[in-house]
CSV table of C-alpha atoms and ligand atoms in Angstrom, one decimal:
chain,number,residue,atom,x,y,z
G,1,MET,CA,31.5,-5.1,-23.4
G,2,ASN,CA,35.0,-6.3,-22.8
G,3,GLY,CA,38.6,-4.9,-22.4
G,4,LYS,CA,39.7,-2.0,-20.4
G,5,PRO,CA,37.2,-1.1,-17.7
G,6,HIS,CA,35.3,2.2,-18.1
G,7,ALA,CA,32.9,2.1,-15.2
G,8,MET,CA,33.4,0.8,-11.7
G,9,VAL,CA,31.3,0.0,-8.6
G,10,LEU,CA,31.6,2.8,-6.0
G,11,GLY,CA,29.1,1.3,-3.5
G,12,THR,CA,26.5,-1.3,-2.9
G,13,GLY,CA,23.3,-1.6,-0.9
G,14,ARG,CA,20.3,-3.9,-0.4
G,15,ALA,CA,16.8,-3.9,1.1
G,16,VAL,CA,14.7,-6.9,2.0
G,17,PRO,CA,11.4,-6.9,3.9
G,18,ASP,CA,11.4,-7.8,7.6
G,19,LYS,CA,8.6,-10.3,7.2
G,20,VAL,CA,9.8,-13.9,6.9
G,21,LEU,CA,7.7,-16.6,5.2
G,22,THR,CA,9.1,-20.1,6.2
G,23,ASN,CA,8.6,-23.4,4.6
G,24,ALA,CA,6.5,-24.3,7.7
G,25,ASP,CA,4.2,-21.3,6.9
G,26,LEU,CA,3.8,-22.6,3.4
G,27,GLU,CA,2.9,-26.1,4.7
G,28,LYS,CA,-0.2,-24.4,6.1
G,29,MET,CA,-1.1,-22.8,2.8
G,30,VAL,CA,-0.6,-25.5,0.1
G,31,LYS,CA,0.1,-29.2,0.0
G,32,THR,CA,3.8,-29.1,0.4
G,33,SER,CA,6.5,-29.9,3.0
G,34,ASP,CA,9.7,-28.3,4.3
G,35,ARG,CA,11.4,-31.5,3.2
G,36,TRP,CA,10.2,-31.3,-0.4
G,37,ILE,CA,11.1,-27.6,-0.7
G,38,THR,CA,14.5,-28.0,0.9
G,39,GLU,CA,15.4,-31.0,-1.2
G,40,ARG,CA,14.2,-29.7,-4.5
G,41,THR,CA,15.2,-26.0,-4.1
G,42,GLY,CA,17.4,-25.4,-1.1
G,43,ILE,CA,15.1,-22.7,0.1
G,44,LYS,CA,14.2,-22.6,3.8
G,45,GLU,CA,12.5,-19.2,4.0
G,46,ARG,CA,11.9,-16.0,2.0
G,47,ARG,CA,11.2,-12.3,2.8
G,48,VAL,CA,7.9,-11.0,1.7
G,49,VAL,CA,6.4,-7.5,1.8
G,50,GLU,CA,3.1,-6.6,3.5
G,51,PRO,CA,0.6,-6.7,0.6
G,52,GLY,CA,0.5,-3.4,-1.2
G,53,THR,CA,4.1,-2.4,-0.5
G,54,PRO,CA,5.5,-1.2,-3.8
G,55,LEU,CA,8.8,-2.0,-5.3
G,56,SER,CA,9.8,1.7,-5.1
G,57,GLU,CA,10.1,1.4,-1.3
G,58,LEU,CA,12.6,-1.5,-1.4
G,59,ALA,CA,14.4,0.1,-4.4
G,60,THR,CA,14.7,3.5,-2.7
G,61,GLU,CA,16.0,1.8,0.5
G,62,ALA,CA,18.6,-0.2,-1.5
G,63,ALA,CA,19.6,3.0,-3.4
G,64,LEU,CA,20.1,5.1,-0.3
G,65,ALA,CA,22.2,2.3,1.3
G,66,ALA,CA,24.4,2.1,-1.9
G,67,LEU,CA,24.7,5.9,-2.0
G,68,GLU,CA,25.8,6.0,1.7
G,69,ASN,CA,28.2,3.1,1.1
G,70,ALA,CA,29.7,5.0,-1.9
G,71,GLY,CA,29.8,8.3,-0.2
G,72,VAL,CA,27.8,9.8,-3.0
G,73,ALA,CA,24.9,12.3,-2.6
G,74,GLY,CA,21.6,11.7,-4.3
G,75,GLU,CA,21.9,14.9,-6.3
G,76,GLU,CA,25.1,13.7,-7.8
G,77,ILE,CA,23.3,10.8,-9.6
G,78,ASP,CA,22.8,11.5,-13.2
G,79,LEU,CA,21.4,8.1,-14.3
G,80,VAL,CA,18.9,5.7,-12.6
G,81,ILE,CA,18.1,2.3,-14.1
G,82,VAL,CA,15.8,-0.1,-12.3
G,83,GLY,CA,15.7,-3.7,-13.6
G,84,THR,CA,12.4,-5.1,-12.6
G,85,VAL,CA,9.2,-6.8,-13.8
G,86,THR,CA,7.1,-5.6,-10.8
G,87,GLY,CA,7.4,-1.8,-10.9
G,88,ASP,CA,4.9,0.1,-8.8
G,89,MET,CA,2.8,0.8,-11.9
G,90,LYS,CA,2.9,0.2,-15.6
G,91,PHE,CA,3.9,3.9,-15.8
G,92,PRO,CA,5.6,6.0,-14.7
G,93,ALA,CA,8.8,4.0,-14.4
G,94,THR,CA,9.8,3.1,-10.9
G,95,ALA,CA,13.2,4.6,-11.7
G,96,CYS,CA,11.5,8.0,-11.8
G,97,LEU,CA,9.9,7.5,-8.4
G,98,VAL,CA,13.3,6.5,-7.0
G,99,GLN,CA,14.9,9.5,-8.6
G,100,GLU,CA,12.4,11.8,-6.9
G,101,ARG,CA,12.9,10.2,-3.5
G,102,ILE,CA,16.7,10.3,-3.5
G,103,GLY,CA,16.8,13.9,-4.8
G,104,ALA,CA,18.6,13.1,-8.1
G,105,LYS,CA,17.1,16.2,-9.7
G,106,SER,CA,19.3,16.2,-12.8
G,107,ALA,CA,19.2,12.5,-13.5
G,108,VAL,CA,17.5,10.5,-16.3
G,109,GLY,CA,15.7,7.4,-15.0
G,110,PHE,CA,14.1,4.4,-16.8
G,111,ASP,CA,13.1,0.8,-16.1
G,112,LEU,CA,14.5,-2.2,-17.9
G,113,SER,CA,12.5,-5.4,-18.3
G,114,ALA,CA,14.6,-8.6,-18.4
G,115,ALA,CA,13.1,-10.5,-15.5
G,116,CYS,CA,15.8,-12.1,-13.3
G,117,SER,CA,18.5,-10.8,-15.7
G,118,GLY,CA,17.4,-7.1,-15.1
G,119,PHE,CA,20.3,-6.1,-12.9
G,120,LEU,CA,23.1,-7.4,-15.1
G,121,TYR,CA,21.3,-5.9,-18.2
G,122,GLY,CA,21.2,-2.6,-16.3
G,123,LEU,CA,24.8,-2.9,-15.3
G,124,GLN,CA,25.8,-3.3,-19.0
G,125,VAL,CA,23.6,-0.4,-20.1
G,126,ALA,CA,24.8,2.0,-17.4
G,127,GLY,CA,28.5,0.9,-17.9
G,128,SER,CA,28.2,1.7,-21.6
G,129,LEU,CA,26.6,5.1,-21.0
G,130,ILE,CA,29.4,6.0,-18.6
G,131,ALA,CA,32.0,4.7,-21.1
G,132,GLN,CA,30.5,7.1,-23.7
G,133,GLY,CA,31.4,9.9,-21.4
G,134,GLY,CA,27.9,11.4,-20.8
G,135,TYR,CA,27.3,10.2,-17.3
G,136,ARG,CA,29.5,10.2,-14.1
G,137,ARG,CA,27.3,8.7,-11.3
G,138,ALA,CA,24.8,6.0,-12.1
G,139,LEU,CA,22.5,4.0,-9.8
G,140,VAL,CA,21.7,0.5,-11.1
G,141,ILE,CA,19.0,-1.1,-9.1
G,142,GLY,CA,17.6,-4.6,-9.5
G,143,GLY,CA,14.5,-5.6,-7.5
G,144,ASP,CA,11.2,-7.3,-7.6
G,145,VAL,CA,8.1,-7.8,-5.5
G,146,LEU,CA,7.3,-11.1,-7.1
G,147,THR,CA,5.0,-12.0,-4.3
G,148,SER,CA,2.6,-9.5,-5.9
G,149,MET,CA,2.1,-11.9,-8.8
G,150,VAL,CA,2.3,-15.2,-7.1
G,151,ASP,CA,-0.6,-17.6,-7.1
G,152,TRP,CA,-0.6,-18.6,-3.4
G,153,ASP,CA,-2.7,-21.7,-4.3
G,154,ASP,CA,-0.1,-23.0,-6.8
G,155,ARG,CA,2.5,-25.1,-5.0
G,156,ASP,CA,4.6,-25.4,-8.1
G,157,THR,CA,5.5,-21.7,-7.9
G,158,CYS,CA,4.6,-20.1,-4.6
G,159,VAL,CA,7.4,-21.8,-2.7
G,160,LEU,CA,10.1,-20.4,-4.9
G,161,PHE,CA,9.9,-16.6,-4.8
G,162,GLY,CA,10.6,-13.7,-2.4
G,163,ASP,CA,10.9,-10.0,-2.4
G,164,GLY,CA,13.9,-7.7,-2.3
G,165,ALA,CA,16.1,-5.2,-4.1
G,166,GLY,CA,19.8,-4.4,-4.4
G,167,ALA,CA,21.7,-1.5,-5.9
G,168,VAL,CA,25.1,-0.3,-7.0
G,169,VAL,CA,26.5,3.2,-7.6
G,170,LEU,CA,28.7,3.3,-10.7
G,171,GLY,CA,31.3,5.9,-11.6
G,172,PRO,CA,34.1,6.2,-14.1
G,173,SER,CA,36.8,3.5,-13.7
G,174,ASP,CA,40.2,4.3,-12.2
G,175,GLY,CA,41.8,2.3,-15.0
G,176,GLU,CA,42.1,-1.0,-13.1
G,177,ARG,CA,38.9,-1.5,-11.3
G,178,GLY,CA,35.5,-1.8,-12.9
G,179,ILE,CA,33.4,-3.8,-15.3
G,180,LEU,CA,35.8,-6.1,-17.2
G,181,GLY,CA,33.3,-7.9,-19.3
G,182,THR,CA,29.6,-8.5,-19.8
G,183,TYR,CA,27.6,-10.9,-21.9
G,184,LEU,CA,23.8,-10.6,-22.5
G,185,LYS,CA,21.6,-13.0,-24.4
G,186,SER,CA,17.9,-13.7,-25.0
G,187,ASP,CA,15.7,-16.1,-26.8
G,188,GLY,CA,12.0,-15.4,-27.2
G,189,LYS,CA,11.3,-18.9,-28.5
G,190,TYR,CA,10.8,-20.0,-24.9
G,191,SER,CA,8.8,-17.0,-23.6
G,192,HIS,CA,5.8,-19.2,-22.9
G,193,LEU,CA,7.7,-21.4,-20.4
G,194,LEU,CA,7.9,-18.6,-17.8
G,195,CYS,CA,5.6,-15.7,-18.0
G,196,ASN,CA,3.0,-13.5,-16.4
G,197,PRO,CA,0.4,-13.4,-19.2
G,198,GLY,CA,-2.3,-11.2,-17.7
G,199,CYS,CA,-0.8,-7.8,-16.8
G,200,GLY,CA,-0.2,-6.3,-20.2
G,201,SER,CA,-2.0,-5.5,-23.5
G,202,LEU,CA,-2.4,-9.2,-24.4
G,203,ASN,CA,-4.7,-10.0,-21.6
G,204,PRO,CA,-5.8,-6.8,-19.9
G,205,PRO,CA,-7.1,-7.2,-16.3
G,206,THR,CA,-10.7,-7.9,-17.1
G,207,PRO,CA,-12.8,-9.7,-14.4
G,208,GLU,CA,-12.6,-12.9,-16.5
G,209,ASN,CA,-8.8,-12.7,-16.8
G,210,VAL,CA,-8.4,-12.0,-13.1
G,211,ARG,CA,-10.8,-14.9,-12.3
G,212,ASP,CA,-8.5,-17.2,-14.4
G,213,LYS,CA,-5.5,-15.8,-12.5
G,214,LEU,CA,-3.7,-14.7,-15.7
G,215,HIS,CA,-2.1,-12.0,-13.6
G,216,THR,CA,0.0,-14.7,-11.7
G,217,ILE,CA,3.2,-16.4,-12.6
G,218,ARG,CA,3.0,-19.3,-15.1
G,219,MET,CA,6.0,-21.7,-15.3
G,220,GLU,CA,7.0,-25.0,-16.7
G,221,GLY,CA,9.5,-25.7,-13.9
G,222,ARG,CA,11.3,-28.7,-15.3
G,223,GLU,CA,11.9,-27.0,-18.7
G,224,VAL,CA,13.0,-23.8,-17.0
G,225,PHE,CA,15.4,-25.7,-14.9
G,226,ARG,CA,17.0,-27.3,-17.9
G,227,HIS,CA,17.4,-24.1,-19.8
G,228,ALA,CA,18.7,-22.2,-16.8
G,229,VAL,CA,21.6,-24.6,-16.3
G,230,VAL,CA,22.6,-24.7,-20.0
G,231,SER,CA,22.3,-20.9,-20.4
G,232,MET,CA,24.2,-20.0,-17.2
G,233,VAL,CA,27.0,-22.3,-18.2
G,234,ASP,CA,27.1,-20.6,-21.6
G,235,ALA,CA,27.1,-17.1,-20.1
G,236,LEU,CA,29.8,-17.7,-17.5
G,237,LYS,CA,32.0,-19.6,-20.0
G,238,THR,CA,31.7,-16.9,-22.6
G,239,VAL,CA,32.5,-13.9,-20.4
G,240,LEU,CA,35.5,-15.7,-18.9
G,241,ASP,CA,36.8,-16.8,-22.3
G,242,GLU,CA,36.4,-13.3,-23.8
G,243,ALA,CA,38.3,-11.9,-20.8
G,244,GLY,CA,41.0,-14.6,-21.2
G,245,MET,CA,40.3,-15.8,-17.6
G,246,THR,CA,39.1,-19.0,-15.9
G,247,VAL,CA,37.1,-19.5,-12.8
G,248,ASP,CA,40.4,-19.9,-10.9
G,249,ASP,CA,40.9,-16.2,-11.4
G,250,LEU,CA,37.6,-15.4,-9.5
G,251,ASP,CA,37.6,-14.4,-5.9
G,252,LEU,CA,33.8,-14.9,-5.8
G,253,LEU,CA,31.2,-16.3,-8.1
G,254,ILE,CA,27.6,-15.0,-7.6
G,255,PRO,CA,25.1,-17.1,-9.5
G,256,HIS,CA,21.4,-16.1,-9.7
G,257,GLN,CA,19.8,-17.5,-6.5
G,258,ALA,CA,16.8,-19.4,-8.0
G,259,ASN,CA,17.3,-22.9,-6.8
G,260,LEU,CA,20.3,-24.5,-5.1
G,261,ARG,CA,20.1,-27.5,-7.5
G,262,ILE,CA,20.5,-25.1,-10.5
G,263,ILE,CA,23.5,-23.5,-8.8
G,264,GLU,CA,25.0,-26.9,-8.1
G,265,ALA,CA,24.3,-28.2,-11.7
G,266,VAL,CA,26.0,-25.1,-13.2
G,267,ASN,CA,28.9,-25.5,-10.8
G,268,LYS,CA,29.4,-29.1,-11.8
G,269,ARG,CA,30.9,-27.6,-15.0
G,270,PHE,CA,33.1,-25.1,-13.2
G,271,ARG,CA,33.9,-26.6,-9.9
G,272,VAL,CA,34.2,-23.4,-8.0
G,273,PRO,CA,35.1,-24.3,-4.3
G,274,ALA,CA,32.4,-23.5,-1.7
G,275,GLU,CA,34.3,-20.6,-0.2
G,276,LYS,CA,34.2,-18.8,-3.6
G,277,LEU,CA,30.6,-19.6,-4.4
G,278,PHE,CA,28.0,-17.2,-3.0
G,279,VAL,CA,24.7,-18.8,-1.9
G,280,ASN,CA,21.9,-17.2,0.1
G,281,VAL,CA,18.9,-18.8,-1.6
G,282,GLU,CA,18.0,-20.6,1.6
G,283,GLN,CA,17.3,-17.3,3.2
G,284,TYR,CA,15.5,-15.3,0.4
G,285,GLY,CA,14.3,-17.7,-2.3
G,286,ASN,CA,14.3,-16.3,-5.8
G,287,THR,CA,14.1,-12.5,-5.6
G,288,SER,CA,14.3,-12.1,-9.4
G,289,ALA,CA,16.2,-9.0,-10.4
G,290,GLY,CA,17.1,-8.4,-6.8
G,291,SER,CA,19.0,-11.7,-6.5
G,292,ILE,CA,22.4,-10.7,-7.8
G,293,PRO,CA,22.7,-7.2,-6.4
G,294,ILE,CA,21.5,-8.3,-2.9
G,295,ALA,CA,24.2,-11.0,-3.0
G,296,LEU,CA,26.8,-8.6,-4.2
G,297,ALA,CA,26.0,-6.1,-1.4
G,298,GLU,CA,26.1,-8.9,1.2
G,299,ALA,CA,29.4,-10.2,-0.1
G,300,CYS,CA,30.9,-6.7,0.0
G,301,GLN,CA,29.5,-5.8,3.4
G,302,SER,CA,30.4,-9.1,5.1
G,303,GLY,CA,34.0,-8.7,4.0
G,304,ARG,CA,33.8,-11.7,1.7
G,305,VAL,CA,35.2,-9.5,-1.1
G,306,GLU,CA,37.1,-6.3,-0.9
G,307,LYS,CA,38.6,-3.6,-3.1
G,308,GLY,CA,40.4,-5.3,-6.0
G,309,SER,CA,38.5,-8.6,-5.7
G,310,LEU,CA,37.4,-10.2,-9.0
G,311,VAL,CA,33.7,-11.1,-8.9
G,312,GLY,CA,31.8,-13.1,-11.6
G,313,MET,CA,28.1,-12.9,-11.8
G,314,VAL,CA,25.7,-15.0,-13.9
G,315,THR,CA,22.0,-15.1,-14.2
G,316,PHE,CA,19.0,-16.5,-16.1
G,317,GLY,CA,15.3,-15.4,-16.3
G,318,ALA,CA,12.1,-15.2,-18.2
G,319,GLY,CA,12.4,-14.3,-21.9
G,320,PHE,CA,14.4,-16.3,-21.8
G,321,THR,CA,17.2,-13.9,-20.9
G,322,TRP,CA,20.6,-14.7,-19.5
G,323,ALA,CA,23.7,-12.7,-18.7
G,324,SER,CA,27.0,-12.6,-17.0
G,325,ALA,CA,29.5,-10.0,-15.9
G,326,LEU,CA,33.0,-9.8,-14.5
G,327,ILE,CA,33.9,-6.9,-12.2
G,328,ARG,CA,37.0,-5.9,-10.4
G,329,LEU,CA,35.7,-4.2,-7.2
V,1,LIG,C1,10.0,-26.0,-9.7
V,1,LIG,C2,11.0,-27.1,-9.3
V,1,LIG,C3,11.6,-26.8,-7.9
V,1,LIG,C4,10.4,-28.4,-9.3
V,1,LIG,O1,11.3,-29.4,-9.0
V,1,LIG,P1,11.4,-30.7,-9.9
V,1,LIG,O2,12.4,-31.6,-9.3
V,1,LIG,O3,11.6,-30.3,-11.3
V,1,LIG,O4,10.0,-31.3,-9.7
V,1,LIG,P2,8.9,-31.8,-10.7
V,1,LIG,O5,8.4,-30.6,-11.5
V,1,LIG,O6,9.5,-32.9,-11.5
V,1,LIG,O7,7.8,-32.3,-9.8
V,1,LIG,C5,7.9,-33.4,-9.0
V,1,LIG,C6,6.6,-33.6,-8.2
V,1,LIG,O8,6.6,-32.7,-7.1
V,1,LIG,C7,5.3,-32.1,-7.1
V,1,LIG,N1,5.4,-30.7,-6.5
V,1,LIG,C8,5.6,-29.6,-7.2
V,1,LIG,N2,5.7,-28.5,-6.3
V,1,LIG,C9,5.6,-29.1,-5.1
V,1,LIG,C10,5.6,-28.5,-3.8
V,1,LIG,N3,5.8,-27.2,-3.6
V,1,LIG,N4,5.5,-29.4,-2.8
V,1,LIG,C11,5.4,-30.7,-3.0
V,1,LIG,N5,5.3,-31.3,-4.2
V,1,LIG,C12,5.4,-30.5,-5.2
V,1,LIG,C13,4.9,-32.1,-8.5
V,1,LIG,O9,3.5,-32.0,-8.6
V,1,LIG,C14,5.4,-33.4,-9.0
V,1,LIG,O10,4.5,-34.4,-8.6
V,1,LIG,P3,4.1,-35.6,-9.6
V,1,LIG,O11,5.4,-36.4,-9.7
V,1,LIG,O12,3.1,-36.4,-8.8
V,1,LIG,O13,3.6,-35.0,-10.8
V,1,LIG,C15,12.2,-27.1,-10.3
V,1,LIG,O14,11.8,-27.6,-11.6
V,1,LIG,C16,12.8,-25.7,-10.6
V,1,LIG,O15,13.4,-25.1,-9.7
V,1,LIG,N6,12.7,-25.2,-11.8
V,1,LIG,C17,13.2,-23.9,-12.1
V,1,LIG,C18,12.3,-22.8,-11.5
V,1,LIG,C19,13.0,-21.5,-11.5
V,1,LIG,O16,14.0,-21.4,-11.1
V,1,LIG,N7,12.3,-20.5,-12.1
V,1,LIG,C20,12.8,-19.2,-12.1
V,1,LIG,C21,13.9,-19.1,-13.1
V,1,LIG,S1,14.6,-17.5,-13.0
């Protein structure tokens, strides 16, 4: 989707749990150290839900914050998309639960599965539906409760993830502001390198599968790292090229917050100065589909960007999926 903007961001919101899990806490749980985690990932702490807290709670809180920020009432929303891989249940869609809680009686809601790319995929889908003319007020939410599928005995993965959700309200563009370009990509060849093999029809939750922890995250960290860097460079370069822009045009770049070293490796190629590069991975770890919309809401609400600012966003996740977007706020 490139060219004249059709849909623009009217408001942003975010929700993260109050509970903080620090590197020092993890030192008591697995054989790791604050030093190792900080050096290899940049993460110092992450927010985690109380066990049993569903994604819909964070998603609804983020949605209500975005509605308030946009000055839009819940009943005005006609489309709800939740990008997530940790919805409350296999069905119904978490989007339907959020729809009910915000009073969006006339909306259609559905979830979208693209792992950490879920928010940018959702932004593209909602933007296209608004561009077609059928919808006027869309909520795009990205969020995950990845701690619900973390193996807390696996130091390779348990130090990386946190919980959280972010949301935007979209409406028709005023002609200048809005989504200027998006780029989505996937490659199933690498699905085995980052997956949650035991929560679907492949390995239903039998006692044996649960015993073997198939319901937790499996990851080949080094391989994922390598693909993440190459793919995010590809996504950012493509969306900028197609818009006829360079990183110098950006007021802010929001990369997926998975690992500070991935962000730095991607930025080696683009050389975005620190003041234009958004980083909060040290506070939250990798919140999956929540990562980009949480960062966007924080950037907007801290005044780091304002109406008219050009924001680039780029992400990578399981699938593999990767994506980018350029928006004029
Ligand atoms: C997981 C990741 C941090 C590991 O960093 P790395 O520099 O690649 O580290 P390696 O895998 O080479 O492991 C180095 C050593 O540290 C060990 N190690 C792994 N996790 C550890 C931890 N939490 N604490 C201490 N040591 C750890 C490994 O066992 C390994 O030990 P060995 O050399 O004796 O075998 C990194 O690969 C990464 O971030 N990958 C991408 C993950 C990601 O972002 N996933 C989501 C994508 S959306």
